[in-house]
PDB file of C-alpha atoms in Angstrom:
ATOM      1  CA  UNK A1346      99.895  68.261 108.963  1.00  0.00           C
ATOM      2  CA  UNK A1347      99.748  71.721 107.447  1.00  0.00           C
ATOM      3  CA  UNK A1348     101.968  74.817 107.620  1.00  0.00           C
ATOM      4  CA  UNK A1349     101.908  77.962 105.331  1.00  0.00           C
ATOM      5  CA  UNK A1350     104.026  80.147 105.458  1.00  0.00           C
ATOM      6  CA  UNK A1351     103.976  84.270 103.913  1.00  0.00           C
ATOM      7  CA  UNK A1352     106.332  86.853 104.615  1.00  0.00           C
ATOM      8  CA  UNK A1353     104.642  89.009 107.175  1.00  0.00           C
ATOM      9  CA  UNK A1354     104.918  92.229 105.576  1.00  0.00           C
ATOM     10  CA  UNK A1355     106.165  94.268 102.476  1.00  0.00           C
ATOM     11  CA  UNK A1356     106.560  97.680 101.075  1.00  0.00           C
ATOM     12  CA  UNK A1357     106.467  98.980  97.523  1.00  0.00           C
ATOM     13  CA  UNK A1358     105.685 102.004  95.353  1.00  0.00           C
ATOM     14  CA  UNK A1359     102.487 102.832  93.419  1.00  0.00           C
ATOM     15  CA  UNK A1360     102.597 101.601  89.287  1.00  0.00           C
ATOM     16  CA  UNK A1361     105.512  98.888  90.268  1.00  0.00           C
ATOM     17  CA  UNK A1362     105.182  94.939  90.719  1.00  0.00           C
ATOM     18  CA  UNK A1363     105.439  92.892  93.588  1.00  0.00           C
ATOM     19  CA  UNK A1364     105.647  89.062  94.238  1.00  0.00           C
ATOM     20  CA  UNK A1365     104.330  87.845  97.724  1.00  0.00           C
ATOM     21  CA  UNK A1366     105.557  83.999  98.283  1.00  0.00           C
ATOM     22  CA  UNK A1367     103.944  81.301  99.909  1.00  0.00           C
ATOM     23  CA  UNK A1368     105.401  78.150 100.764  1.00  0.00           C
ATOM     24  CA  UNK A1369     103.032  74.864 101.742  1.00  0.00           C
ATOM     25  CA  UNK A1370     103.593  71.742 103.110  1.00  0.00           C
ATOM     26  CA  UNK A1371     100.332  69.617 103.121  1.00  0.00           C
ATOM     27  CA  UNK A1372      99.388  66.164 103.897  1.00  0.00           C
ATOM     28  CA  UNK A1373      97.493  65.637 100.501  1.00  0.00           C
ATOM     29  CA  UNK A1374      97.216  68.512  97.480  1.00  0.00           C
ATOM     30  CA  UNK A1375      93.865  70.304  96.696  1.00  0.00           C
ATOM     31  CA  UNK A1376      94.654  73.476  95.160  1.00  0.00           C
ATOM     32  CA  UNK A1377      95.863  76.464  96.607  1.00  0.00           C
ATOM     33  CA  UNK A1378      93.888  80.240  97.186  1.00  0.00           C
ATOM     34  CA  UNK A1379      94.842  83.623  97.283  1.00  0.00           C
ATOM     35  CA  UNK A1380      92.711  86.210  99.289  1.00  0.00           C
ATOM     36  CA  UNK A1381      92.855  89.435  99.576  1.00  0.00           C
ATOM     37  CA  UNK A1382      91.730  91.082 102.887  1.00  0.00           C
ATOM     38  CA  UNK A1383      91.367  94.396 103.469  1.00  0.00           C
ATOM     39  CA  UNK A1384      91.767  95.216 107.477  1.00  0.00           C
ATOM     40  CA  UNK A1385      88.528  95.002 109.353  1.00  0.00           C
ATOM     41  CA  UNK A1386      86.570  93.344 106.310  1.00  0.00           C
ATOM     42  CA  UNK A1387      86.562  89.827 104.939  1.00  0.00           C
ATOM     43  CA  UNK A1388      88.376  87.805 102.758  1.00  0.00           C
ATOM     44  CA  UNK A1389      87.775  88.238  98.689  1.00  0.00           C
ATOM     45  CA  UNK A1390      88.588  84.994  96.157  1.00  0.00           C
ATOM     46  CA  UNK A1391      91.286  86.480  93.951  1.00  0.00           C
ATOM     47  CA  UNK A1392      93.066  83.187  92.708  1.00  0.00           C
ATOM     48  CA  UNK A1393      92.645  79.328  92.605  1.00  0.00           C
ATOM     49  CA  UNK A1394      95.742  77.471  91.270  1.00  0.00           C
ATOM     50  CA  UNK A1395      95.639  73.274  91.188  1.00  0.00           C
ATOM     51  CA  UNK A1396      98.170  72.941  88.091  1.00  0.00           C
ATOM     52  CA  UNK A1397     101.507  73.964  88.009  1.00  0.00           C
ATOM     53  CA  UNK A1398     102.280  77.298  86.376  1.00  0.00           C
ATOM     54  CA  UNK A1399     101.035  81.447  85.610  1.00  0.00           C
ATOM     55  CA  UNK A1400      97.673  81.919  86.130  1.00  0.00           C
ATOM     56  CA  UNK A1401      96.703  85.258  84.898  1.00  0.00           C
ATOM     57  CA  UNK A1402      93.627  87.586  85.526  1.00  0.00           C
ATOM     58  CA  UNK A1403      93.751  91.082  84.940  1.00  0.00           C
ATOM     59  CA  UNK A1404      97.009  93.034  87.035  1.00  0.00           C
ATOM     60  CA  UNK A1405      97.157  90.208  89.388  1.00  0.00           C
ATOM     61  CA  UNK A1406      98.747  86.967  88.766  1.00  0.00           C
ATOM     62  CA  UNK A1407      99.300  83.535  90.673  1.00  0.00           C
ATOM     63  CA  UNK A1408     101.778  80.960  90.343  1.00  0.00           C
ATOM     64  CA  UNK A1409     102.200  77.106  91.805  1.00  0.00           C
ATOM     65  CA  UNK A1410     105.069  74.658  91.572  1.00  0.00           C
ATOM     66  CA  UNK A1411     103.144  71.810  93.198  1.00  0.00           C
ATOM     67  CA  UNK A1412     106.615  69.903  93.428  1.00  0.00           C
ATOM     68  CA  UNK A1413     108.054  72.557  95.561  1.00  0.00           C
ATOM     69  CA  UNK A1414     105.311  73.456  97.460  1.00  0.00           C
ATOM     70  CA  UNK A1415     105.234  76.900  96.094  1.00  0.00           C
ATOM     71  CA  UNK A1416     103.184  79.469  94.884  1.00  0.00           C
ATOM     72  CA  UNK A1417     103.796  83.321  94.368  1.00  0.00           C
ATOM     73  CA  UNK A1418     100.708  86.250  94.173  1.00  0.00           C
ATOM     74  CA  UNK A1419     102.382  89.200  91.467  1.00  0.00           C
ATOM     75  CA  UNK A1420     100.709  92.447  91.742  1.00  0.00           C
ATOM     76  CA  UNK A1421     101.369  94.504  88.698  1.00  0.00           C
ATOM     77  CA  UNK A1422     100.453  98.236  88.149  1.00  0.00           C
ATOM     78  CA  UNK A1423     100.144  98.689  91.765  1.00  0.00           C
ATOM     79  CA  UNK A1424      97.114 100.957  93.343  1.00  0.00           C
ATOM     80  CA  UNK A1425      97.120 102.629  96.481  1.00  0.00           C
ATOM     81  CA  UNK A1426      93.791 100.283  96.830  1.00  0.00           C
ATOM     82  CA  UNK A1427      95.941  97.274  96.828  1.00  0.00           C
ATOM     83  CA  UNK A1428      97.060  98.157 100.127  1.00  0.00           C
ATOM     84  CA  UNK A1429      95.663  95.255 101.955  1.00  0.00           C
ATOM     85  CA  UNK A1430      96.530  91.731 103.931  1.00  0.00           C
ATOM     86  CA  UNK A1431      97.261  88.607 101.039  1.00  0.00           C
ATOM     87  CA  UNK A1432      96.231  85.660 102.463  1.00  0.00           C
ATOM     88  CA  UNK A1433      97.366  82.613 101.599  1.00  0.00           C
ATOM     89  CA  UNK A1434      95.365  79.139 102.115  1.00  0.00           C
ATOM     90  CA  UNK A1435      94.985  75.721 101.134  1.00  0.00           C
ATOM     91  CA  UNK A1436      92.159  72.604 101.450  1.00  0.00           C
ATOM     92  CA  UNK A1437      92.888  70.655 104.159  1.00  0.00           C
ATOM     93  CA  UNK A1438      91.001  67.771 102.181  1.00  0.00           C
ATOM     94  CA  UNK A1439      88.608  67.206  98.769  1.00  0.00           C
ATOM     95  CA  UNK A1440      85.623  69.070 100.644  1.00  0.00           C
ATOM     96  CA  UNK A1441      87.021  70.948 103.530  1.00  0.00           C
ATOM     97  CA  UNK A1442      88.330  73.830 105.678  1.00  0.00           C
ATOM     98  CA  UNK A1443      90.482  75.860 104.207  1.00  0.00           C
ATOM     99  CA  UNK A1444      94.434  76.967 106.300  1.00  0.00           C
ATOM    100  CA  UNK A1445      95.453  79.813 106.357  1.00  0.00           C
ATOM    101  CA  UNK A1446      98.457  81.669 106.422  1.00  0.00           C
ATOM    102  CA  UNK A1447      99.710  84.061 108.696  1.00  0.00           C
ATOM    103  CA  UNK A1448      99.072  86.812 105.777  1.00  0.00           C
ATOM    104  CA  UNK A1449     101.326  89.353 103.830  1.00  0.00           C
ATOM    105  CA  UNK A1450     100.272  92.785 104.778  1.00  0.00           C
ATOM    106  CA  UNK A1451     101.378  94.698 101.209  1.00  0.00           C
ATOM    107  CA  UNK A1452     101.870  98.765 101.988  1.00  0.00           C
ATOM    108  CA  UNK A1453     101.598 100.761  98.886  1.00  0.00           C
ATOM    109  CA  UNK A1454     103.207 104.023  98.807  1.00  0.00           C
ATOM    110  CA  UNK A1455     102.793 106.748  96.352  1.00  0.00           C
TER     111      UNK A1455
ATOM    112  CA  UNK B1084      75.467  89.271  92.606  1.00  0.00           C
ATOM    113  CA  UNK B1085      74.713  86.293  95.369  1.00  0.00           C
ATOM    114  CA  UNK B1086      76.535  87.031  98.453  1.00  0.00           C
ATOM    115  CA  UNK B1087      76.929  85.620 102.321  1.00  0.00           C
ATOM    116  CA  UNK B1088      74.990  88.202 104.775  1.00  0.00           C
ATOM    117  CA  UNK B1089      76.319  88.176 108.587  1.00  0.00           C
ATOM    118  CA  UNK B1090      74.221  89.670 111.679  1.00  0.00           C
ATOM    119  CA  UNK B1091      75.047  91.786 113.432  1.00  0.00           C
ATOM    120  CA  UNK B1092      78.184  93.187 112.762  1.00  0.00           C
ATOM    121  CA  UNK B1093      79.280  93.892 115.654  1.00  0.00           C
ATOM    122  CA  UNK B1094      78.294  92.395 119.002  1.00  0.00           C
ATOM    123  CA  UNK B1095      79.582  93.401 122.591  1.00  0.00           C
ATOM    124  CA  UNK B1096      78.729  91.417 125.069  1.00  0.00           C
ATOM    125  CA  UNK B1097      79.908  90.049 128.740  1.00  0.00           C
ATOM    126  CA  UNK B1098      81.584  87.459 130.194  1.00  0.00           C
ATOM    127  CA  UNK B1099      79.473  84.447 130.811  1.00  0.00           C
ATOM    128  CA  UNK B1100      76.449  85.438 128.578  1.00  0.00           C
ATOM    129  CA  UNK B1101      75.303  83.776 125.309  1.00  0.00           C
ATOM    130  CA  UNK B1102      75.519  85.016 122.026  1.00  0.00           C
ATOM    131  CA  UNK B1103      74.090  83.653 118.611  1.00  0.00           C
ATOM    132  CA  UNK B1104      76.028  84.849 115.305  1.00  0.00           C
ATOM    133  CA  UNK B1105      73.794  84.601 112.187  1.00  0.00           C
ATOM    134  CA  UNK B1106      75.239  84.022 108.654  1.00  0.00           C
ATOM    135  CA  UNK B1107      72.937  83.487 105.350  1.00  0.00           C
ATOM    136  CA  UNK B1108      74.939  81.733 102.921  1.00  0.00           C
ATOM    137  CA  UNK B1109      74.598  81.803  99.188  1.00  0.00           C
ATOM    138  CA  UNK B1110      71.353  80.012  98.524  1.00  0.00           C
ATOM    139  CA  UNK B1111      71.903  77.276  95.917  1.00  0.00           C
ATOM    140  CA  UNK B1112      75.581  76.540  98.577  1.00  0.00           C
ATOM    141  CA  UNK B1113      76.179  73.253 100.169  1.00  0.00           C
ATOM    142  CA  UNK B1114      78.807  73.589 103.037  1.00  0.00           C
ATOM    143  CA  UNK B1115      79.094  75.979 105.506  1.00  0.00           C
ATOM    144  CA  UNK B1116      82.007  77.378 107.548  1.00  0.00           C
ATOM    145  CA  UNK B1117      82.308  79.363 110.734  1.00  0.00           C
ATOM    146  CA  UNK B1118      85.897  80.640 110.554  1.00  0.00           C
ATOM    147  CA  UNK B1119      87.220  83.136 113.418  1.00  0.00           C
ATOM    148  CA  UNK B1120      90.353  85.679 113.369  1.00  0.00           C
ATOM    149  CA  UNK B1121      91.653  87.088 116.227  1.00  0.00           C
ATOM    150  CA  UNK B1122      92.817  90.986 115.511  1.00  0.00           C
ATOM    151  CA  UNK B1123      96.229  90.309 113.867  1.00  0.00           C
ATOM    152  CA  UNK B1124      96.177  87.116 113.728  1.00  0.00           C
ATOM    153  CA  UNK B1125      95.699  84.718 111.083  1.00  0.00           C
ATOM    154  CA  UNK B1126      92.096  83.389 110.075  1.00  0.00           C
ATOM    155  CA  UNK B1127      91.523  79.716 111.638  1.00  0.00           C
ATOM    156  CA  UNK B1128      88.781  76.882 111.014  1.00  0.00           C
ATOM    157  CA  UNK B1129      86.209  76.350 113.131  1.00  0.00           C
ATOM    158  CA  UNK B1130      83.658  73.698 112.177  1.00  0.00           C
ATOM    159  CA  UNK B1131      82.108  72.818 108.688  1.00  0.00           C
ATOM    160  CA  UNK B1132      78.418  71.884 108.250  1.00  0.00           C
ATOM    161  CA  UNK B1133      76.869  69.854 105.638  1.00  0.00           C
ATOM    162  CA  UNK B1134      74.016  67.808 104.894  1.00  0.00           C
ATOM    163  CA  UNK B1135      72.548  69.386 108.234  1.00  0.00           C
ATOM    164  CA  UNK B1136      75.350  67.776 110.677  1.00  0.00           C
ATOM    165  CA  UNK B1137      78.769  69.146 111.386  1.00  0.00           C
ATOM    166  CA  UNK B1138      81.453  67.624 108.641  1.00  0.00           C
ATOM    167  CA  UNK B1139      84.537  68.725 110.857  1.00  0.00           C
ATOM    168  CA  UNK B1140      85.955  71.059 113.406  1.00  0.00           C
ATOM    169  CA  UNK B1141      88.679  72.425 115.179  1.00  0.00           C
ATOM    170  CA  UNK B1142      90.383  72.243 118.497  1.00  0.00           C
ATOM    171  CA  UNK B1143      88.638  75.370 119.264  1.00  0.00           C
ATOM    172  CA  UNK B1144      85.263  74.012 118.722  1.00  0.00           C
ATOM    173  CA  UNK B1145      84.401  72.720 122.392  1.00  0.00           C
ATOM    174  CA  UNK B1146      81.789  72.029 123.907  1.00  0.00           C
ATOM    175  CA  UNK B1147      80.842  75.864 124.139  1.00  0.00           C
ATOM    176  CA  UNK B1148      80.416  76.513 120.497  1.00  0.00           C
ATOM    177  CA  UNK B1149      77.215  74.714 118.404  1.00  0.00           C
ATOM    178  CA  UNK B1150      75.850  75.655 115.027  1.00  0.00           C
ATOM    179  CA  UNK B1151      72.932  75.101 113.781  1.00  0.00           C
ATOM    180  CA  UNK B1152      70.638  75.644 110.388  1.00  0.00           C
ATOM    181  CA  UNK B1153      67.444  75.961 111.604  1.00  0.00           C
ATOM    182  CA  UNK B1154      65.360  76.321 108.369  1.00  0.00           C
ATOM    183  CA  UNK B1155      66.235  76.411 104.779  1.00  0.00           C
ATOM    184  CA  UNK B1156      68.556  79.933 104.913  1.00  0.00           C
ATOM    185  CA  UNK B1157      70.189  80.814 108.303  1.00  0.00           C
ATOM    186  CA  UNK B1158      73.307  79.334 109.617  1.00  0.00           C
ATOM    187  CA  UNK B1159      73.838  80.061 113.118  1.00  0.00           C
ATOM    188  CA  UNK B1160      76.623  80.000 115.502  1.00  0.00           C
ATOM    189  CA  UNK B1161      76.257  79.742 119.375  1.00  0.00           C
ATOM    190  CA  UNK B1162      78.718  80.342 122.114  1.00  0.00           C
ATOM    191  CA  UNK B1163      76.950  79.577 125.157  1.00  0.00           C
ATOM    192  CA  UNK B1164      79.176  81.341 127.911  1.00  0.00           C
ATOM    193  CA  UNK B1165      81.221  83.621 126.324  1.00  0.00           C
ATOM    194  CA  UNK B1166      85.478  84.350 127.675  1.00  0.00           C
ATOM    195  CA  UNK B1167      87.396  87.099 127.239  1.00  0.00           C
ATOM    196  CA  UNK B1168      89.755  85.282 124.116  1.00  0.00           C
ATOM    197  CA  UNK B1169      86.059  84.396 122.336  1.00  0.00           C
ATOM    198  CA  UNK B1170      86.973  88.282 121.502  1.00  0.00           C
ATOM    199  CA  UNK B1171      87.643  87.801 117.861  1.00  0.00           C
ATOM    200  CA  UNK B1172      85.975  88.346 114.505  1.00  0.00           C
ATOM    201  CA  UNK B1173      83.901  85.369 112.970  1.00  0.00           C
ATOM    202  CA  UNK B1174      83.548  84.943 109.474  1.00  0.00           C
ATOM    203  CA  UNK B1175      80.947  82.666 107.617  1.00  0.00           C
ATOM    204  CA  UNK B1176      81.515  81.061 104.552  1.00  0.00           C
ATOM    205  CA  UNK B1177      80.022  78.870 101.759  1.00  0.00           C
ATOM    206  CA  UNK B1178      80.924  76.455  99.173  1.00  0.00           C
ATOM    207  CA  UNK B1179      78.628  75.538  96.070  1.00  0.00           C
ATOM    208  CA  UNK B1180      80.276  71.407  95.754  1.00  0.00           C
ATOM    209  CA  UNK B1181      83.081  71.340  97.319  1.00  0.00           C
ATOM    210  CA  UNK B1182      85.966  69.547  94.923  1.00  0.00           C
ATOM    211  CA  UNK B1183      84.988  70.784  91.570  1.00  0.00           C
ATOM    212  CA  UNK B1184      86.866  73.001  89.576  1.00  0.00           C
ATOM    213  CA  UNK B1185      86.537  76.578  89.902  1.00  0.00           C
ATOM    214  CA  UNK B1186      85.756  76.383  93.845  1.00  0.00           C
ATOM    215  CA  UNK B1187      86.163  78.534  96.403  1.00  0.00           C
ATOM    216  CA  UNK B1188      84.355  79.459  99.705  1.00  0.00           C
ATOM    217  CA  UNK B1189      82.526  83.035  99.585  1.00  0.00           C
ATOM    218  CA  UNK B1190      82.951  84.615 103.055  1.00  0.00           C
ATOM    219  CA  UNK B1191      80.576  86.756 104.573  1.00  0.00           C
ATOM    220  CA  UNK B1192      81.420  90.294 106.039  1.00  0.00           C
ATOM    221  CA  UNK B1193      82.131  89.130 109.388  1.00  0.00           C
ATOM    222  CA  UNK B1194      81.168  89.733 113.028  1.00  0.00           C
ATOM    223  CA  UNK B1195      82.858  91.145 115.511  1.00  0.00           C
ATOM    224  CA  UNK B1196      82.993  90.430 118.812  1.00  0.00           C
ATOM    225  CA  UNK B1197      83.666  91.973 121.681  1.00  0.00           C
ATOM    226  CA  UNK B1198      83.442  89.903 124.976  1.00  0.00           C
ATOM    227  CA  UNK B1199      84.110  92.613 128.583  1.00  0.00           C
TER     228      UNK B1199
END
């Protein structure tokens, strides 16, 4: 089966860095995704990662350890924009559905 | 920049009735999705569609839900008697080839609806 699992919500201030952890367990590997989701709109792509280690694009960064079915989103510079659900979510198979977590809703404050 | 278009975006409608939500996907896409999320809850599968049949779905797929891609662009979803817990919002998405590098669905902006 599948089961991912996100903290359910964290805090932090504007212009500092967070890390929001996911932790998989899958039947077969096929990558993992990071969304962002802002409330009431839909998920945006922000990160793909199939090989282990640091992905990097732009102030956000993603992270997989494939043999501890972990991966990590980092925020850097943080915006009050980035306030915002991270969703994390993995291929059930080669060509199919994506699971979702239950999301990390990230609060910004100034 | 392509992107998936959903109609409309927000649909109220009674217990018992029909409702059809419409998605165009990204043209040159293969699979389609039908995802739904429940307000605060997390985003779950529905059914996948390619090559004009369904590929897969879910649990909550029954016998009350169909899709359907009735010409070349539109990708439709139909609940044919509508419950109270259909109350969600549904989110299309598409997939160029699904297992190449670089992948990732594209999701539309999502309709919600509201079932009295």
């Amino acid at each position: 089966g599948q089961n991912i699992d996100q903290p359910t919500e964290m805090t932090a201030t504007e212009g500092a860095i967070v890390q929001i952890n996911c932790t998989y367990q899958t039947s077969g590997f096929n990558g993992l995704f990071w969304y962002q989701q802002h409330a009431g709109e839909a998920p945006t792509f922000l990160s793909y990662n199939v090989l282990d280690g640091l992905e990097e694009k732009g102030r956000f960064s993603s992270f997989l350890s494939r043999s501890k079915g972990y991966s990590y989103l980092l925020l850097k510079e943080l915006q009050m924009k980035d306030s915002a659900s991270y969703l994390c979510a993995a291929p059930y198979n080669q060509g199919g559905k994506l699971i979702f977590g239950q999301g990390t809703e990230l609060s910004v404050k100034p | 920049e392509p992107e998936v278009t959903q109609t409309p975006s927000h649909q109220v409608t009674q217990m018992g009735q029909e409702v059809i939500l419409r998605c165009v996907p990204i043209s040159n896409h293969l699979y389609f999705y039908w995802y739904r999320q429940i307000l605060g809850q997390k985003v779950e599968f529905l059914v996948s569609f390619y090559n004009n049949e369904i590929s897969e779905k879910s649990e909550i797929f029954d016998d009350q839900f169909s899709v359907e891609r009735p010409d070349g662009s539109n990708f439709t979803l139909k609940i044919r008697s509508t419950k109270l817990e259909d109350s969600a919002m549904y989110f299309c998405a598409s997939e160029p080839v699904p297992g190449t590098s670089g992948r990732e669905q594209y999701f539309g902006p999502g309709t919600r609806l509201t079932v009295t």
